[in-house]
PDB file of C-alpha atoms in Angstrom:
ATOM      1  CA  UNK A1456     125.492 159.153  39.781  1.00 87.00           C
ATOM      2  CA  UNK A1457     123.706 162.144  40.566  1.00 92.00           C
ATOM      3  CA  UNK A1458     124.001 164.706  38.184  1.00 95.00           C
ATOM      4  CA  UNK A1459     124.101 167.917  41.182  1.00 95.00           C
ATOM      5  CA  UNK A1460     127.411 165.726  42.472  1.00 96.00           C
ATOM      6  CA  UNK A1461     128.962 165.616  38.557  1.00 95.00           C
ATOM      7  CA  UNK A1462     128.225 169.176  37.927  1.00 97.00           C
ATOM      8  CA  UNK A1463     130.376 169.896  41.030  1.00 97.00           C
ATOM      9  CA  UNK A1464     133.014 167.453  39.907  1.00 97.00           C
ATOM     10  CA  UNK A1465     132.938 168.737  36.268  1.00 97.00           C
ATOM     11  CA  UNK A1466     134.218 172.828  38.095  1.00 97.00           C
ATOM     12  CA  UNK A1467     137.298 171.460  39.851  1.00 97.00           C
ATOM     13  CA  UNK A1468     138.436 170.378  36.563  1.00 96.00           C
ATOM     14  CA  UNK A1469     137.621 166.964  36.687  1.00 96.00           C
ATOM     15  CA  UNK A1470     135.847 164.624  33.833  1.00 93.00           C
ATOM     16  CA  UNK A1471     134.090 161.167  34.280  1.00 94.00           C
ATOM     17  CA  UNK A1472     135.798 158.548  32.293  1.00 91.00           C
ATOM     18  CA  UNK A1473     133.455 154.982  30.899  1.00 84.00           C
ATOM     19  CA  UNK A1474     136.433 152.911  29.741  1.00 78.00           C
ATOM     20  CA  UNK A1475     140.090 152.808  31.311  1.00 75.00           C
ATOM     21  CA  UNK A1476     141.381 152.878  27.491  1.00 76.00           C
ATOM     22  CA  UNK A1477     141.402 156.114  26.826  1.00 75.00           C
ATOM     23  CA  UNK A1478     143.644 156.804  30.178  1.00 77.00           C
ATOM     24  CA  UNK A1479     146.025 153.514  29.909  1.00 77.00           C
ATOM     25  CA  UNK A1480     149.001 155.926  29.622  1.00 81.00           C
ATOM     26  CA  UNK A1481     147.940 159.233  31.678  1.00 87.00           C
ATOM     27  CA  UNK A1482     148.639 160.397  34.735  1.00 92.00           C
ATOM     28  CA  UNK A1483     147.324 162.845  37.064  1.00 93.00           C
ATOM     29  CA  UNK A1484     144.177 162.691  39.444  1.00 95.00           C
ATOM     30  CA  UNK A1485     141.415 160.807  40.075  1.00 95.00           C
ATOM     31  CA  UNK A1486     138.231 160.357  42.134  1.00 97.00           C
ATOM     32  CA  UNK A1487     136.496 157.327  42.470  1.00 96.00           C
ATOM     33  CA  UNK A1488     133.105 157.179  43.163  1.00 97.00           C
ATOM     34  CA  UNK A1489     131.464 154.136  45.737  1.00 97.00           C
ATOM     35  CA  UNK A1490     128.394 152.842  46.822  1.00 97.00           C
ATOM     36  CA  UNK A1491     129.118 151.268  50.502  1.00 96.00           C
ATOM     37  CA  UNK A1492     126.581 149.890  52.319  1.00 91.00           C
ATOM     38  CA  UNK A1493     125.649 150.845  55.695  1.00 90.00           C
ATOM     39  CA  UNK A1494     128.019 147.933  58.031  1.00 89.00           C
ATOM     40  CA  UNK A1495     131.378 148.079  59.862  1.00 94.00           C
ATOM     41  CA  UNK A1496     134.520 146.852  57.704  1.00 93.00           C
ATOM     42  CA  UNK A1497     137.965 145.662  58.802  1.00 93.00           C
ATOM     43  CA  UNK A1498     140.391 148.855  57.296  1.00 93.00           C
ATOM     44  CA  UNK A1499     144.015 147.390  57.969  1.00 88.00           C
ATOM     45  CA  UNK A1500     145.820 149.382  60.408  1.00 88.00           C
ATOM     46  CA  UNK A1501     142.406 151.887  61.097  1.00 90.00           C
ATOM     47  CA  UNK A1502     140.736 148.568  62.404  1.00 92.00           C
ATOM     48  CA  UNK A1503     137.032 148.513  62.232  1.00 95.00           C
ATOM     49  CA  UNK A1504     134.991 151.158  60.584  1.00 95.00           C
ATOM     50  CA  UNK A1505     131.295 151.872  60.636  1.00 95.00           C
ATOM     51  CA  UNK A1506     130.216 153.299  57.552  1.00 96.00           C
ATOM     52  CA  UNK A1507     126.589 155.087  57.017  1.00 96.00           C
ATOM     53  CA  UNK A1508     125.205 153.886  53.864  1.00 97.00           C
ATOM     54  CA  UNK A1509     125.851 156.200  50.219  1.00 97.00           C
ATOM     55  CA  UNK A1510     128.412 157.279  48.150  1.00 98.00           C
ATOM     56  CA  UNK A1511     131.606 157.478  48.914  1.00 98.00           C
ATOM     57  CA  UNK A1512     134.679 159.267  46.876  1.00 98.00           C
ATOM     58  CA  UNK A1513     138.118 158.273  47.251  1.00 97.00           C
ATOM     59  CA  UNK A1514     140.758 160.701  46.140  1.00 96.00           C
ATOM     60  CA  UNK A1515     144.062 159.414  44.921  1.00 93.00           C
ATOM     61  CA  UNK A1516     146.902 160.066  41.992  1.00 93.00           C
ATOM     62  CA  UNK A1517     148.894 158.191  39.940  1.00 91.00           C
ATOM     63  CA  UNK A1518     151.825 159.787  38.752  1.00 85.00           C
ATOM     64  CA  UNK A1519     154.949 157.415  39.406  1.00 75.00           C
ATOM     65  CA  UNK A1520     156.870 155.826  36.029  1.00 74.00           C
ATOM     66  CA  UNK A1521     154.918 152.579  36.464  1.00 74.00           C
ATOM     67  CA  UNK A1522     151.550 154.388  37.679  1.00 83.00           C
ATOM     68  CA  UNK A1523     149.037 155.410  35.239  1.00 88.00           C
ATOM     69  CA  UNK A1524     145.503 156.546  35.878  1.00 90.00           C
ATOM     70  CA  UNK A1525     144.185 153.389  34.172  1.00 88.00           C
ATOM     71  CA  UNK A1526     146.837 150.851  36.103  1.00 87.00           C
ATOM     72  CA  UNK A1527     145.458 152.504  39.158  1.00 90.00           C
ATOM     73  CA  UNK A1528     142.188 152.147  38.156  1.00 90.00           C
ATOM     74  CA  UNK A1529     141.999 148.904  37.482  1.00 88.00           C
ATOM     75  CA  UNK A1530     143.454 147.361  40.463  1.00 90.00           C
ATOM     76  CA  UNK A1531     141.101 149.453  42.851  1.00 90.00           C
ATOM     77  CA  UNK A1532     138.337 147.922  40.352  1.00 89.00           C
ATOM     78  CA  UNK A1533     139.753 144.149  40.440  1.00 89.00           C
ATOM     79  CA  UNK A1534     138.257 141.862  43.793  1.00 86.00           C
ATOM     80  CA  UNK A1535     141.242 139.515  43.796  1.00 87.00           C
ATOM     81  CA  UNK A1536     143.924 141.318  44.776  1.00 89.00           C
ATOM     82  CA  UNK A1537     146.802 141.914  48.027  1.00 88.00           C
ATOM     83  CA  UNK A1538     145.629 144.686  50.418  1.00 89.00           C
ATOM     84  CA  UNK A1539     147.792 147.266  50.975  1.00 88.00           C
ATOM     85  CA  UNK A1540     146.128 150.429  50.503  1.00 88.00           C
ATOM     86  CA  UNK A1541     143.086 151.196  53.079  1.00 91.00           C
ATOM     87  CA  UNK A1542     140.900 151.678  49.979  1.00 93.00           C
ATOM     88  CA  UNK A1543     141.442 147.894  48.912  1.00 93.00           C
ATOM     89  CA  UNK A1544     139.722 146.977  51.927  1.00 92.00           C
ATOM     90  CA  UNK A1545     137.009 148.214  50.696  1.00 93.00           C
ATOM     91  CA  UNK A1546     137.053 147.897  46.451  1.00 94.00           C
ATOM     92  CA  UNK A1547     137.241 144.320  47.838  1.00 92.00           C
ATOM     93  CA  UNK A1548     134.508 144.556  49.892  1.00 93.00           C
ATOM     94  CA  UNK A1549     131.580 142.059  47.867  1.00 92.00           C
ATOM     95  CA  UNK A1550     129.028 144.531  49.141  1.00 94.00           C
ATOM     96  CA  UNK A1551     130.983 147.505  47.744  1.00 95.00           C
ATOM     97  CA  UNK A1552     130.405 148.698  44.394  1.00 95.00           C
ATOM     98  CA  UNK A1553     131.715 150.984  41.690  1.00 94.00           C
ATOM     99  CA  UNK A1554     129.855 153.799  40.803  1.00 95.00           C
ATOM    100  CA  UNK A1555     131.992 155.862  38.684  1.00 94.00           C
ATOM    101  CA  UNK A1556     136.046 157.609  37.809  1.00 94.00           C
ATOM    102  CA  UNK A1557     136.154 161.012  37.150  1.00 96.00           C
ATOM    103  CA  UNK A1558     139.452 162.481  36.497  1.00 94.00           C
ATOM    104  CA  UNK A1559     142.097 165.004  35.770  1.00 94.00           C
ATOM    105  CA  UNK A1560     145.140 163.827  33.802  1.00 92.00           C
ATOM    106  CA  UNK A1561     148.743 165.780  34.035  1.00 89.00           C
ATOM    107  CA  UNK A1562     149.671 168.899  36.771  1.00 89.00           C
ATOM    108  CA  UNK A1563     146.542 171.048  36.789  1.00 89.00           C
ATOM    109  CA  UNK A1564     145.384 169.262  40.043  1.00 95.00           C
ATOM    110  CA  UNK A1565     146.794 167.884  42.739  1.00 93.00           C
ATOM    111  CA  UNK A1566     145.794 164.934  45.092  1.00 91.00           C
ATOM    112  CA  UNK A1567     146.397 167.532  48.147  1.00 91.00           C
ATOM    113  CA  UNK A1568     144.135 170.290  46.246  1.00 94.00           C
ATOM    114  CA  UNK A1569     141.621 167.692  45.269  1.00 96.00           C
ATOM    115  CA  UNK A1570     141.253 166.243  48.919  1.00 94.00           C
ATOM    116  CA  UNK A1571     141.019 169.975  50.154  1.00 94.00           C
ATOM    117  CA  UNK A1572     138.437 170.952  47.120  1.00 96.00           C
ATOM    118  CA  UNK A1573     136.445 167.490  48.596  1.00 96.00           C
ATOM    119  CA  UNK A1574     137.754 168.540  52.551  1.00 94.00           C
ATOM    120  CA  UNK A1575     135.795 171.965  52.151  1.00 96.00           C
ATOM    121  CA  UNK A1576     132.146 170.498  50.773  1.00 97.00           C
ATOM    122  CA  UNK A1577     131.952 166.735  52.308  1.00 97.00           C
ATOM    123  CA  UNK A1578     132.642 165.166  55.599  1.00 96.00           C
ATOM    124  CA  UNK A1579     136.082 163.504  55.250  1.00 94.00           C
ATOM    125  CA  UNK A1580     136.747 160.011  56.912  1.00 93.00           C
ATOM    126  CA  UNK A1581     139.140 161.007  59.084  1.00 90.00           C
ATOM    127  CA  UNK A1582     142.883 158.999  57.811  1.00 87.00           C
ATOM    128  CA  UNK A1583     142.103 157.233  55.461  1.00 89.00           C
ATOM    129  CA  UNK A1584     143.791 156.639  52.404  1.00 82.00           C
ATOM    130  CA  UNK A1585     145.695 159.908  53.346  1.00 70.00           C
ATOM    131  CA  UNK A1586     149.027 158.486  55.375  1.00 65.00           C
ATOM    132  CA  UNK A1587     151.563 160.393  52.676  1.00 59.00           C
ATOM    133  CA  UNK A1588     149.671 163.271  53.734  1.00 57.00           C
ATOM    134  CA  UNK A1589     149.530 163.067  57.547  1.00 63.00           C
ATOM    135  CA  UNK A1590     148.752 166.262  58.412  1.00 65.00           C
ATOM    136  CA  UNK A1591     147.991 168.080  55.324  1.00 68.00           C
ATOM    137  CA  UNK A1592     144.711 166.474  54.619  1.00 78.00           C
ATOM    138  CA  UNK A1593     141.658 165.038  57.360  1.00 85.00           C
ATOM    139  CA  UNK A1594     141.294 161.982  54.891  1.00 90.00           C
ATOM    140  CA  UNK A1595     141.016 161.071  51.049  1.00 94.00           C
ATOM    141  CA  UNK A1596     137.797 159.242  51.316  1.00 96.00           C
ATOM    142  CA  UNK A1597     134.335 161.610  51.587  1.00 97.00           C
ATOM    143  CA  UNK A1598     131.135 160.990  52.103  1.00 97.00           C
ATOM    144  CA  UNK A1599     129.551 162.411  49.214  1.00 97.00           C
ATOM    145  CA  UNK A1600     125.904 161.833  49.542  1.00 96.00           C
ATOM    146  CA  UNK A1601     124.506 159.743  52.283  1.00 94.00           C
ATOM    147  CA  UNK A1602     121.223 157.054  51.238  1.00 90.00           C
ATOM    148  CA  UNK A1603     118.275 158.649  52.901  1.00 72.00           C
TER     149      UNK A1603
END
């Protein structure tokens, strides 16, 4: 994870977390970090994608009764598992790897102010992951460094 990208993280308010423990009961705001490699994937309803190679961040929340940071979490993180969100098409990806959660747990951040803190510094992939926000947001995954 490169430090430049944390540091920027770290002044929105957000913190990177090692273990899901410590957040089995929170709620709030997360971004999770990916490495995707450089090849077109299947994305449900947004059909094939090509994807330049580097890290991505996905922006999401979890703040339902039954949705906790580190439920939320973990499913992204798990292979096996139904796709319904356009992000599980690629957390299941086998080329597609976790790099790193960083977080914000309770109100002081939003999903919407997060994906417009992210909308403002990195090129947005334009729909997806953002269809309760049609309109208010490009996009909740970024392209946060590309590999050179």
């Amino acid at each position: 994870m490169p430090p430049a990208l944390a540091r920027i993280f770290r002044a929105w308010g957000l913190r990177r977390v090692s273990s899901l423990e410590p957040v089995a009961g929170a709620q709030g705001v997360y971004l999770l970090v990916l490495k995707v490699p450089g090849e077109t994937i299947r994305v449900g309803a947004l059909g094939r994608l090509s994807f330049a190679p580097g890290l991505y961040g996905y922006v999401g929340s979890a703040r339902g009764r039954s949705a906790t940071l580190g439920h939320r979490l973990a499913r992204h993180l798990r292979l096996d598992k139904a796709r319904r969100w356009h992000l599980d098409h690629l957390t299941s990806h086998p080329r597609v790897q976790p790099v790193a959660a960083f977080l914000s747990e309770g109100d002081k951040l939003t999903e919407r102010r997060l994906a417009r803190l992210c909308t403002a510094r990195f090129p947005a992939i334009p729909r997806f992951g953002n269809s309760d926000q049609r309109g208010k947001t490009p996009g909740h995954l970024f392209l946060l460094r590309p590999d050179r």
